[in-house]
XYZ file of C-alpha atoms in Angstrom:
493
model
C -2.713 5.650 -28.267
C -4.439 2.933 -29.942
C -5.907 5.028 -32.549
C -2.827 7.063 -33.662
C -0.359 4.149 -32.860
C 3.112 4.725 -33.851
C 4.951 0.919 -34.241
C 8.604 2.474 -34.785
C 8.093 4.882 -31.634
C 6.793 1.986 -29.374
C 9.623 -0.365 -30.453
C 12.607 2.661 -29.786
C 10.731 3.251 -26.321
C 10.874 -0.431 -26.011
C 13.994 -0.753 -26.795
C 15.575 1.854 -24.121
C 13.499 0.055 -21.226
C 15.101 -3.333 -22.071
C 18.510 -1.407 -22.708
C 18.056 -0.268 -18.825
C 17.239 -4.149 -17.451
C 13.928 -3.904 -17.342
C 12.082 -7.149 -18.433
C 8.266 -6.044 -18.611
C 5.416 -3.257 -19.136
C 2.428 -2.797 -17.969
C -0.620 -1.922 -21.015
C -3.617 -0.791 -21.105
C -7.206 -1.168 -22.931
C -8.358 2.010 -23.539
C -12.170 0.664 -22.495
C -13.988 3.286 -24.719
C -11.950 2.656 -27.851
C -11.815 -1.036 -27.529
C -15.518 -1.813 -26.788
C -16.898 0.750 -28.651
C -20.467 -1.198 -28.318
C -22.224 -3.819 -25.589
C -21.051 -6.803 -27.999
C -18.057 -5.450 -30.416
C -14.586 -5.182 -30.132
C -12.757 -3.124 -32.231
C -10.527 -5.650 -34.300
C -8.265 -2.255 -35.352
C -7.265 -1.739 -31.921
C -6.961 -5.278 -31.144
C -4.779 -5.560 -34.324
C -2.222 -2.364 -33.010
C -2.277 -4.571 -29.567
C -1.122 -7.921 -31.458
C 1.807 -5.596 -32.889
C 2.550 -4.137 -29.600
C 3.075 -7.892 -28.408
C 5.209 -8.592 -31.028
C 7.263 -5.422 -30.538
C 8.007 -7.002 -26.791
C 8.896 -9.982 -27.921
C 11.626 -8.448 -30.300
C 12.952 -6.309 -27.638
C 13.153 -9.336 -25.147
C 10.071 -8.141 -22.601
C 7.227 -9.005 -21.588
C 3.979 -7.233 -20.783
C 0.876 -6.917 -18.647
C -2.107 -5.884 -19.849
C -4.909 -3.876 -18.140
C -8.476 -4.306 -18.685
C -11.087 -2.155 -17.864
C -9.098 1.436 -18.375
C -12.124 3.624 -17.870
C -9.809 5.789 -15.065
C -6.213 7.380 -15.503
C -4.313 10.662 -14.526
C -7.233 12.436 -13.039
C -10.164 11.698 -15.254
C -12.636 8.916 -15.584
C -14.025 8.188 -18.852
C -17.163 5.533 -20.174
C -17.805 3.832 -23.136
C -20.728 5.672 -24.909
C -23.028 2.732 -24.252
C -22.597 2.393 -20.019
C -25.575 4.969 -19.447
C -24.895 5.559 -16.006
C -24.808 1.580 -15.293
C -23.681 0.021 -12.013
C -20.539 -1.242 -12.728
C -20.325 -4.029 -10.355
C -24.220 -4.220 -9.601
C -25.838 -4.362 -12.654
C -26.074 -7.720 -14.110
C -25.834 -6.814 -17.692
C -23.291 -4.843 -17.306
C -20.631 -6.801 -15.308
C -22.020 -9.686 -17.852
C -20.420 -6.820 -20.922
C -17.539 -6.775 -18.597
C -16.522 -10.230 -18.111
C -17.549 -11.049 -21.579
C -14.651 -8.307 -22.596
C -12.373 -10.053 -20.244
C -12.937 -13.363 -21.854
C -12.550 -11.949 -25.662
C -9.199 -10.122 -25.117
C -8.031 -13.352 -23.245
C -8.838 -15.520 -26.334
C -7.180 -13.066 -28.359
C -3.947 -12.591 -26.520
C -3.479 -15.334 -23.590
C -1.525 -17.463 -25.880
C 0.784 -14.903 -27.515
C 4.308 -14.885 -25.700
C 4.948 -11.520 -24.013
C 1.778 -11.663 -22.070
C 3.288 -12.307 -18.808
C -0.354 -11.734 -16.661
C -3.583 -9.633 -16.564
C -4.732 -7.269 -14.454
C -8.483 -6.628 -14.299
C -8.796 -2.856 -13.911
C -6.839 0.335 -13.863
C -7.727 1.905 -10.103
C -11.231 0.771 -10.107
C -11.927 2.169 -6.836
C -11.457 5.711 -8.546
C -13.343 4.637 -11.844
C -16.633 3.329 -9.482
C -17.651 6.634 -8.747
C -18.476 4.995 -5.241
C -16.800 6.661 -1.531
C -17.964 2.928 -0.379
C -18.901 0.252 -2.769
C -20.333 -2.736 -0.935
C -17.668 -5.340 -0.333
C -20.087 -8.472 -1.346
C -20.954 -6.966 -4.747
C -17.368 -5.871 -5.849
C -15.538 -9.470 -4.856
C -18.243 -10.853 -6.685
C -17.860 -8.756 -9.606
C -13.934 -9.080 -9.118
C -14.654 -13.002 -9.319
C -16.824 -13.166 -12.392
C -14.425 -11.124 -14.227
C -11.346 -13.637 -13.273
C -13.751 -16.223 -14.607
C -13.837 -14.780 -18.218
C -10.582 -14.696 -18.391
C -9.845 -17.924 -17.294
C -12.530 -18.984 -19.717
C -10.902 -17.105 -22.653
C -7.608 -19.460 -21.799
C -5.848 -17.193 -19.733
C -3.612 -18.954 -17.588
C -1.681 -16.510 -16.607
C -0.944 -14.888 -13.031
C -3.827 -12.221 -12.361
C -4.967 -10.002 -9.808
C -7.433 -6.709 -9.600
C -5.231 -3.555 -10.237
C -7.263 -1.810 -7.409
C -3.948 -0.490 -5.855
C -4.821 -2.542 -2.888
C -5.974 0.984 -0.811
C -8.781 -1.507 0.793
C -9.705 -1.230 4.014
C -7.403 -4.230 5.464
C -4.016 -1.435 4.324
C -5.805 1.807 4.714
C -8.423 1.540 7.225
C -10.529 2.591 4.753
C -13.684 0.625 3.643
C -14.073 1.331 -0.338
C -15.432 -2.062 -0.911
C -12.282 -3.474 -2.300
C -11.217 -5.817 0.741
C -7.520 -6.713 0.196
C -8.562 -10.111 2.125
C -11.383 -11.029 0.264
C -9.777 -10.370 -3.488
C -6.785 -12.019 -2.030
C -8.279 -15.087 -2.060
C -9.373 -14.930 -5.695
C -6.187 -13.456 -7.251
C -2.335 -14.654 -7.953
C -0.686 -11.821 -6.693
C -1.216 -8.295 -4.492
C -0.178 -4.684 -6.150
C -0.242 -1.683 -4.486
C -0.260 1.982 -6.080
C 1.641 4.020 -3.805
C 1.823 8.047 -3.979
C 1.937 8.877 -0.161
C 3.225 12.695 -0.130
C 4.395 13.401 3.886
C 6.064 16.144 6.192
C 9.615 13.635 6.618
C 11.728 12.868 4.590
C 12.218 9.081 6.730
C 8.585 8.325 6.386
C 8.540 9.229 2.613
C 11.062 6.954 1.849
C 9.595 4.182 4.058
C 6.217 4.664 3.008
C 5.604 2.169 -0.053
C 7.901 -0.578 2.423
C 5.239 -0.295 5.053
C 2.133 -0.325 2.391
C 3.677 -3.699 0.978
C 4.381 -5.299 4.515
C 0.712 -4.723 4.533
C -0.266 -5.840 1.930
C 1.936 -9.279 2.590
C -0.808 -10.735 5.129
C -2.257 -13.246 2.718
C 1.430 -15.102 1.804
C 0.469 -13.933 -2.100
C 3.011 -12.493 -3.946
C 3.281 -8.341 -3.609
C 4.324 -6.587 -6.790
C 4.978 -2.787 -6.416
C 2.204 -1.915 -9.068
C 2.395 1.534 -9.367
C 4.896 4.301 -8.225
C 6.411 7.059 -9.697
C 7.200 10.862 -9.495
C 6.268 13.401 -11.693
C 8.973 15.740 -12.567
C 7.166 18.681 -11.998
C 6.773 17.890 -8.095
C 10.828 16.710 -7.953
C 14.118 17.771 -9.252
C 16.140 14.721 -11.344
C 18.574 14.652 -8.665
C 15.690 14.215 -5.946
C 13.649 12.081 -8.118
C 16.291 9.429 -8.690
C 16.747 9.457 -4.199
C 12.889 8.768 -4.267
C 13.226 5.723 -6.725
C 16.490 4.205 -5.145
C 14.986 4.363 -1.435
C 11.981 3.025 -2.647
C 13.107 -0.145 -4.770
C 15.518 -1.080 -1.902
C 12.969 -0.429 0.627
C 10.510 -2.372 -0.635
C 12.662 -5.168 -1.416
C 13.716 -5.538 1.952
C 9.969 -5.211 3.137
C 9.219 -8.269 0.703
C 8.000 -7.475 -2.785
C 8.866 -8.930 -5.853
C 8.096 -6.952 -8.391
C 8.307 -2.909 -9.460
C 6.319 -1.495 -12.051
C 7.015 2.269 -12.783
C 4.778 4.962 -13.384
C 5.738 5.510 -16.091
C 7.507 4.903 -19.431
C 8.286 8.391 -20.798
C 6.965 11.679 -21.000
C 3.707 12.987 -23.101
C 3.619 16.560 -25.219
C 0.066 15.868 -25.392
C -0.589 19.212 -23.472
C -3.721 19.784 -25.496
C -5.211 16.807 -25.096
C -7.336 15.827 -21.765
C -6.339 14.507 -18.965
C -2.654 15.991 -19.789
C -4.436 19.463 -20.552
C -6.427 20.134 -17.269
C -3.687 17.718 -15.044
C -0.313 19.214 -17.015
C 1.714 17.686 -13.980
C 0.844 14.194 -15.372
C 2.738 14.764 -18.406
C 6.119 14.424 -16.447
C 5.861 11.156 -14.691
C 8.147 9.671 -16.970
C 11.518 7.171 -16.873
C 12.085 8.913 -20.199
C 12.047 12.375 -21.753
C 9.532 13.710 -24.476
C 12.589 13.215 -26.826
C 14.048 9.521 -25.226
C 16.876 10.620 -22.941
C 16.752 8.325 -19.749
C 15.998 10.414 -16.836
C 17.500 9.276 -13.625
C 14.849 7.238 -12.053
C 15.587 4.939 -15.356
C 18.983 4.643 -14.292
C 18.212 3.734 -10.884
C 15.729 0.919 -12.151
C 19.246 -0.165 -13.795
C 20.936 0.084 -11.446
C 17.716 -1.963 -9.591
C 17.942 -4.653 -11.937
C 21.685 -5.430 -11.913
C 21.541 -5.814 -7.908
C 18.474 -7.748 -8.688
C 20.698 -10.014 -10.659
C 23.909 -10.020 -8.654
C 22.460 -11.480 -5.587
C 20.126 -14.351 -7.248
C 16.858 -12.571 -5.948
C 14.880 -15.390 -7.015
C 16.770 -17.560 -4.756
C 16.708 -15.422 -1.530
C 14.331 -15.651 1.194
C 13.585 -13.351 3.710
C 14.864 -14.193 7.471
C 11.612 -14.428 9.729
C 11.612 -11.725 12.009
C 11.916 -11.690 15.754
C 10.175 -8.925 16.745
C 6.736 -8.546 15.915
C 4.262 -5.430 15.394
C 0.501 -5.974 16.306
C -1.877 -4.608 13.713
C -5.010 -4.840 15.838
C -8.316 -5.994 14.118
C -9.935 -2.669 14.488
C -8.093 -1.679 11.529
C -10.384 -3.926 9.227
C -13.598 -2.445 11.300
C -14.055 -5.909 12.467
C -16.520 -4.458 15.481
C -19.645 -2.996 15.686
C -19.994 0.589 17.442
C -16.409 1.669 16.485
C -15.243 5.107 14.692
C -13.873 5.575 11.767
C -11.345 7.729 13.419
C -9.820 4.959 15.112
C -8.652 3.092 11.981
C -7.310 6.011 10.191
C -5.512 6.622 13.970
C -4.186 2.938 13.760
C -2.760 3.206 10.249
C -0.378 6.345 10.872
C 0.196 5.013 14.637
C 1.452 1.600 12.821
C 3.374 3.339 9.981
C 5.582 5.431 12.641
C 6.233 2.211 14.825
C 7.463 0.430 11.575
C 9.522 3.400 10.826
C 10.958 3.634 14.374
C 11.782 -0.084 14.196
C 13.495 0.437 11.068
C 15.508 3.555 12.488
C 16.848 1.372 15.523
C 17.422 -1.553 13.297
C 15.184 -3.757 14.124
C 13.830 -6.534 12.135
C 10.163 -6.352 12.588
C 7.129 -8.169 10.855
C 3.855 -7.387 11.060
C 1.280 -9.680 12.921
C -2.073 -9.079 12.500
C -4.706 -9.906 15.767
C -7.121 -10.928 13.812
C -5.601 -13.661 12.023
C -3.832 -14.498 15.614
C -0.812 -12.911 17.290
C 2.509 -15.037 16.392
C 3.831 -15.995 19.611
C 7.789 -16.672 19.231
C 9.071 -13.684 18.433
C 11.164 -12.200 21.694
C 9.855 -8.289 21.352
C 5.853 -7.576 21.227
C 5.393 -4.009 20.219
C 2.065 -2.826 20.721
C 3.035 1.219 20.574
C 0.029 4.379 21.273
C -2.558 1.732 21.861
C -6.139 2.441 22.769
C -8.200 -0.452 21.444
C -7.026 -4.322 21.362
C -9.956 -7.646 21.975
C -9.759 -8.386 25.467
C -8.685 -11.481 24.787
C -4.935 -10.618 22.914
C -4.005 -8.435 26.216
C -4.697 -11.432 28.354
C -2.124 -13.848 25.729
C 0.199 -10.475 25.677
C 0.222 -11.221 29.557
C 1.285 -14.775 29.213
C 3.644 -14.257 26.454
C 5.795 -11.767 28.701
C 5.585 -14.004 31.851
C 7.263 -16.663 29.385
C 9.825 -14.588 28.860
C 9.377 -12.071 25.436
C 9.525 -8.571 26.290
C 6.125 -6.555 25.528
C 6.311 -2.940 24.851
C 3.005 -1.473 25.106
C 2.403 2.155 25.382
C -1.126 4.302 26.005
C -3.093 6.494 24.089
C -6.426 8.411 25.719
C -7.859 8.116 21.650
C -8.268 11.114 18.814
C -11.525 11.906 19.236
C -14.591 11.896 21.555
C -15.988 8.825 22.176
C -15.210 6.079 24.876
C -11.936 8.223 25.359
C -9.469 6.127 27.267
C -7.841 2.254 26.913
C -9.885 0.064 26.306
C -8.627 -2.466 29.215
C -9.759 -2.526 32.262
C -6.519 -4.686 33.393
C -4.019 -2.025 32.857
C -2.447 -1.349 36.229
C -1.746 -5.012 36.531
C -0.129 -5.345 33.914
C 1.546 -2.305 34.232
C 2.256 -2.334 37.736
C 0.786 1.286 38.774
C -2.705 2.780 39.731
C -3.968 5.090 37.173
C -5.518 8.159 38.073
C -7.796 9.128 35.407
C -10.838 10.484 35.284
C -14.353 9.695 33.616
C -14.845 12.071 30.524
C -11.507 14.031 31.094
C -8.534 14.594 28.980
C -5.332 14.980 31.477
C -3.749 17.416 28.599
C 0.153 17.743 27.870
C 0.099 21.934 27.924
C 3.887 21.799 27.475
C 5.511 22.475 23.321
C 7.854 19.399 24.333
C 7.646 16.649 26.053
C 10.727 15.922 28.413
C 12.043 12.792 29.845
C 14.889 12.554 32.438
C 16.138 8.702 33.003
C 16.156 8.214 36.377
C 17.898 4.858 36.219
C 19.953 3.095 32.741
C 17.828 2.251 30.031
C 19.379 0.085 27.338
C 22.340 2.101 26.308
C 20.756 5.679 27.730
C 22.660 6.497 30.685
C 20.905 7.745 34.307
C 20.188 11.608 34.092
C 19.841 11.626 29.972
C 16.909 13.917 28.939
C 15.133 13.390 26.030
C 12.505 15.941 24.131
C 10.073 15.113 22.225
C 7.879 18.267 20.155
C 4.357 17.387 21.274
C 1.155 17.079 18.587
C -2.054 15.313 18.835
C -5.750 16.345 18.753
C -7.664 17.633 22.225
C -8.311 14.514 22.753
C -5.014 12.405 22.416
C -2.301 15.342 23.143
C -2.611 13.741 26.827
C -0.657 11.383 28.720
C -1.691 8.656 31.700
C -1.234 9.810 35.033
C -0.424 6.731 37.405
C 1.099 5.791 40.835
C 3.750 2.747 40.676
C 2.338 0.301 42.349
C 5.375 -2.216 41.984
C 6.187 -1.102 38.520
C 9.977 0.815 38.456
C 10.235 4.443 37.625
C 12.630 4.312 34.463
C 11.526 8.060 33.540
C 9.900 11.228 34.635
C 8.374 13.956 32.682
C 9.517 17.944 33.334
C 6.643 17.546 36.530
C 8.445 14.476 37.902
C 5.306 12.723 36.474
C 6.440 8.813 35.664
């Protein structure tokens, strides 16, 4: 873009975003064309970017631009002088990088429509790395804030990393959403979750940004999007409204779109081997506003109507535990067991959501908030010995604790993790060492053998039944004080 840049084109796509309410952008540095050398920047595509400022300011927005753009819609490109460099372990070259930080920050902090920075452009992807270290990443992410700050940047900024660390995802790729929370303004998630319902589609960005929320920093929606080849407009324009209002309600403040209109660059790479990418667009090749634009309208006038900037969320009185395992906080546990806790989490918050149920999340490791009136602890295999003793004494005060069991999804130390379970539980469990106690039925049926909230005595309810060998089981027990509420097709409580 930077070398064939069109000013008149920019300013008419400009001008239909603001037309629509929205109030910024998000830019990027093309990394090979603007550092074309260890120690130059070119001034010609620094001089197009000091227009495209100016263009925002005319149209009344505001943008934020994108540093280190080595990765976007499916390829990964270097500038000619990287060599195969570590980017985050190589002295000289996060020096490069943090010196290009600091000389786009003196060029550009001051100028009006700069509204913040973001470091990188999915630098997980761009790394190269399945697992970077953590130490040598949040120091690289550090250094880098530093040359901007030192070019006068004053600016909000944060990493543009999509926040798919291992604190949200379960996955360790080095980018730890607690440790470059502590250096950054602000947390933004990339979210293109594609699922088997419909419910968890539309919930799926909420429950990434309640996530993402541990730290108290602000969460901006940084990237999400459809393409049009994967959607029709009618379908598209469902995905954007469910989304925005979604994650509203699950407490971001911000919503950046991917993206502004459509390319007809289908000879040119990534666009020629990735044509899908061509259609992500709130715009046409020719202009025309596609339907997710006017539901970002439609966004931004609620926005306005109820004062967002003046509304607080309500605290929640029901809390979901994210155990610590999820971070990998403990030696000698499986990777399995964090990718297990992520979808087990995301279908509790869904559930919650589908009974109406305010719920936040609380996360063990951080320490279990103790005043909400409903603990939900749901599938659970693995929680610190510790948190099921304080889950004890919070229900004997009074809050109601729903915990339920799961035998694990794979092979090792099958079974809960608690060796206090029929207290707490009231029963006698009957399982055996090393054995799965499988659920051979298609469905799982329970018959209410006494009122349950608002299900009657005698309801059945069916449930299909999935799982792996190891956790399609259930927990075979004898009440041992504990009150039969339900019994499976075997009479089995």
């Amino acid at each position: 873009m930077w070398q064939s840049y069109d000013p008149a084109l920019v300013r008419e796509e400009l001008r239909v975003l603001a037309d629509h309410g929205l109030t910024m952008t998000r830019s990027f540095f093309y990394w090979p064309h603007f550092m074309p050398e260890p120690d130059r920047i070119d001034e010609g595509c620094a001089a197009r970017y000091g227009d495209f400022l100016e263009a925002h300011v005319e149209a009344g927005l505001t943008t934020i631009p994108t540093l280190l753009v080595g990765h976007m819609s499916g390829e990964n490109w270097d500038p000619p002088w990287r060599r195969g460099r570590d980017l985050y372990g190589d002295v000289w070259m996060v020096a490069r990088q943090a010196w290009f930080a600091e000389q786009m920050a003196r060029r550009f902090s001051g100028h009006p429509a700069v509204a913040g920075w973001l470091i990188s452009n999915e630098m997980p992807i761009y790394g190269e790395r399945e697992r970077s270290a953590r130490e040598a990443v949040t120091s690289w992410a550090s250094l880098l804030v530093q040359g901007l700050r030192a070019g006068g940047a004053s600016q909000p900024i944060s990493i543009g990393d999509g926040a798919w660390g291992i604190e949200v995802t379960g996955n360790d790729n080095g980018f730890s959403v607690r440790d470059l929370g502590a250096i950054v303004d602000f947390l933004g998630p990339h979210v293109y979750r594609m699922e088997n319902d419909m419910v968890r589609q539309h919930y799926g960005a909420a429950f990434i940004c309640e996530l993402t929320g541990f730290l108290g920093k602000p969460v901006v929606l940084e990237e999400f999007g459809v393409s049009s080849a994967f959607v029709s407009d009618e379908n598209a324009a469902h995905y954007y409204r469910q989304v925005l209002h979604n994650t509203l309600l699950a407490g971001a403040t911000g919503w950046i779109g991917w993206n502004n209109t459509d390319f007809d660059l289908i000879h040119q790479d990534p666009y020629r081997h990735h044509p899908f990418e061509l259609h992500f667009g709130l715009t046409t090749t020719d202009g025309r506003p596609k339907p997710q634009l006017v539901e970002m309208a439609r966004f931004a006038r609620l926005l306005a109507d109820i004062d967002v900037l003046g509304c607080e969320r309500e605290p929640a009185d029901a809390a979901l535990i994210v155990p610590s395992y999820l971070e990998g906080a403990f030696p000698f546990t499986e990777v399995e067991d964090r990718s297990y806790l992520f979808t087990t989490l995301r279908q509790a918050y869904i559930a919650a959501k589908e009974a109406d149920v305010p719920v936040g999340l609380t996360r063990e490791r951080d320490g279990i908030a103790e005043d909400c009136r409903l603990v939900l602890l749901p599938s659970t295999k693995q929680l610190t010995a510790p948190t099921w003793h304080l889950l004890e004494r919070l229900a004997s005060e009074g809050a109601v604790v729903y915990a339920s069991y799961c035998h694990g999804t794979h092979g090792s130390q099958r079974g809960p993790w608690y060796a206090h379970l029929d207290a707490m539980f009231g029963v006698e469990h009957q399982l055996r060492y090393g054995m799965v106690d499988p659920i051979e039925e298609a469905q799982a049926k329970l018959t209410f053998e006494r009122p349950f909230g608002t299900i009657a005595e005698g309801t059945t309810l069916a449930f299909p039944v999935a799982g792996t060998e190891h956790s399609r089981a259930y927990l075979p027990v004898r009440p041992r004080g504990a009150e039969v509420v339900a019994v499976d097709q075997r009479g089995r409580p």
